[in-house]
Amino acid sequence: MFSKVAAVAVLGTLGTSAYAQQPIVIKFSHVVAQDTPKGLAAEFFAKRAGELTKGKVKVEVYANSTLYKDKEEVEALQVGAVQMLAPSLAKFGPLGAKEFEVFDLPYIFDDYKDLHAVTQGKVGQELMAKLEPRGIKGLAFWDNGFKVFSANNPMKKPEDLKGKKFRIQSSKVLEEQMRTLGALPQALAFSEVYQALQTGVVDGQENPYSNIYTQKMHEVQSHITETNHGYLGYAVIVNKKFWDGLPADVRGQLEQAMKEATDYANSIAKKKNDEDKKAIIASGKTQVYVPTAAERLAFKKALVPVHKKMESRIGADIIKQVYDATG
Ligand code: LMR
């Protein structure tokens, strides 16, 4: 007689052999639109991971906070509900890696060349190593770009931001940056920014053009000033236990896919931001103002004191290492 127990046993066996043929699934959650430097690079990685592992790995990309918002996604990674993320470097403080906030210091990088001296050098590696005791492995730095301020009033000098409420990412350095300008910082999840701007919960925000354009923030902001005052980019991270538990050959193939995705990300980031700036101007909804050299200097003078103020949080040593690497 075919007993219930036997049925369960048969099913169990079938289940195991079926499982053996199942691809390893990597859930990759992020908060921006697909058509952004990060969104496109995530898709690129998914495609190459599938190809290089010959289907042994299936990367499922969840864009636009569809799976998790900023804070939740980091928790999800730690408990293993997702395997891969690429949060902005401004969002590592809650993970206990305050050193990452060095990237948020205003005017610490003049351009992408300065940035790469850090992300692709010794300092970048040292920063990634700080994540390991927290059960997280850092795989790569992916570029986005330099931030501009948007609001509903013209901003030609630092005083023009005074008294205004500005949405920031959850970074103490960014909080201090806004306070130094006399503005009122408000940390909000990325998915909430458009609505907060639209309803007047905040007056302005800061982001690279690609994020502003793809979230349609320019439709609810009358002015942008191209201060390029700070950098916004990403670290691609995985749950360390998951990563270390992968078969060595598969891990090697994924490392190769990540290397290619990183080259791709860093080759499109500037171009994408330049294109999205043009699209914002063409929309006619926002006035984009490029400060004169003197106006830029005034912003820089106002904001550079933030470096000293945040030294005790970030660590004087890491700040010095970045200064040294960028010349
Ligand atoms: C933001 O919250 O403004 C950005 O970190 C979003 C992103 O991932 O680029």
CSV table of N, CA, C and O and ligand atoms in Angstrom, one decimal, residues 31-32 38 70 86-88 91 144 167 169 188-190 193 206-207 211 232 234, ligand 1:
chain,number,residue,atom,x,y,z
A,31,VAL,N,17.5,50.9,-5.6
A,31,VAL,CA,16.4,51.9,-5.4
A,31,VAL,C,16.2,52.9,-6.6
A,31,VAL,O,15.2,53.6,-6.6
A,32,VAL,N,17.1,52.8,-7.6
A,32,VAL,CA,17.0,53.8,-8.7
A,32,VAL,C,16.3,53.2,-9.9
A,32,VAL,O,16.0,52.0,-9.9
A,38,LYS,N,23.5,53.0,-12.3
A,38,LYS,CA,23.4,51.7,-11.5
A,38,LYS,C,22.5,50.7,-12.1
A,38,LYS,O,22.7,49.5,-12.1
A,70,ASP,N,15.6,52.0,1.0
A,70,ASP,CA,17.0,52.1,1.4
A,70,ASP,C,17.3,51.3,2.7
A,70,ASP,O,18.2,50.4,2.7
A,86,ALA,N,23.6,47.6,-4.2
A,86,ALA,CA,24.6,48.6,-4.5
A,86,ALA,C,24.2,49.9,-3.9
A,86,ALA,O,23.8,50.8,-4.6
A,87,PRO,N,24.2,50.0,-2.6
A,87,PRO,CA,23.7,51.2,-1.9
A,87,PRO,C,24.7,52.4,-2.2
A,87,PRO,O,25.9,52.1,-2.4
A,88,SER,N,24.2,53.6,-2.1
A,88,SER,CA,25.1,54.7,-2.2
A,88,SER,C,26.0,54.7,-1.0
A,88,SER,O,25.7,54.2,0.1
A,91,LYS,N,25.2,55.6,2.5
A,91,LYS,CA,24.2,54.8,3.3
A,91,LYS,C,24.9,53.7,4.1
A,91,LYS,O,24.2,52.8,4.5
A,144,ASN,N,28.5,56.9,-10.0
A,144,ASN,CA,27.4,57.7,-10.5
A,144,ASN,C,28.0,59.0,-10.9
A,144,ASN,O,28.7,59.1,-11.9
A,167,ARG,N,16.1,67.6,1.5
A,167,ARG,CA,16.2,66.1,1.7
A,167,ARG,C,17.7,65.7,1.5
A,167,ARG,O,18.4,66.1,0.5
A,169,GLN,N,20.4,62.1,2.0
A,169,GLN,CA,20.5,60.6,2.3
A,169,GLN,C,20.9,60.5,3.8
A,169,GLN,O,21.4,61.5,4.3
A,188,LEU,N,15.5,61.2,4.1
A,188,LEU,CA,14.3,60.5,3.6
A,188,LEU,C,14.8,59.4,2.7
A,188,LEU,O,15.8,59.6,2.0
A,189,ALA,N,14.0,58.3,2.6
A,189,ALA,CA,14.4,57.3,1.6
A,189,ALA,C,14.3,57.8,0.2
A,189,ALA,O,13.4,58.7,0.0
A,190,PHE,N,15.0,57.3,-0.7
A,190,PHE,CA,15.0,57.8,-2.0
A,190,PHE,C,13.6,57.7,-2.7
A,190,PHE,O,13.2,58.6,-3.4
A,193,VAL,N,11.4,60.8,-2.2
A,193,VAL,CA,11.8,62.1,-2.5
A,193,VAL,C,10.9,62.9,-3.4
A,193,VAL,O,10.5,64.0,-3.2
A,206,GLU,N,19.6,67.2,-3.2
A,206,GLU,CA,20.8,67.1,-4.0
A,206,GLU,C,21.0,65.7,-4.6
A,206,GLU,O,20.7,64.7,-3.9
A,207,ASN,N,21.4,65.7,-5.9
A,207,ASN,CA,21.6,64.4,-6.5
A,207,ASN,C,22.3,64.6,-7.8
A,207,ASN,O,22.3,65.7,-8.3
A,211,ASN,N,19.8,60.8,-11.5
A,211,ASN,CA,18.7,60.5,-10.5
A,211,ASN,C,17.6,61.5,-10.6
A,211,ASN,O,16.4,61.1,-10.4
A,232,LEU,N,28.2,61.2,-5.5
A,232,LEU,CA,27.3,60.1,-5.1
A,232,LEU,C,27.7,58.9,-6.0
A,232,LEU,O,27.6,59.0,-7.2
A,234,TYR,N,28.5,54.2,-5.6
A,234,TYR,CA,28.0,53.0,-5.0
A,234,TYR,C,29.1,52.0,-4.6
A,234,TYR,O,30.1,52.0,-5.3
B,1,LMR,C1,19.7,58.8,-3.0
B,1,LMR,O1,19.1,58.3,-2.0
B,1,LMR,O2,19.5,60.0,-3.3
B,1,LMR,C2,20.6,58.0,-3.8
B,1,LMR,O3,21.4,57.3,-2.9
B,1,LMR,C3,19.9,57.0,-4.7
B,1,LMR,C4,20.8,56.1,-5.4
B,1,LMR,O4,20.9,55.0,-5.1
B,1,LMR,O5,21.5,56.7,-6.3
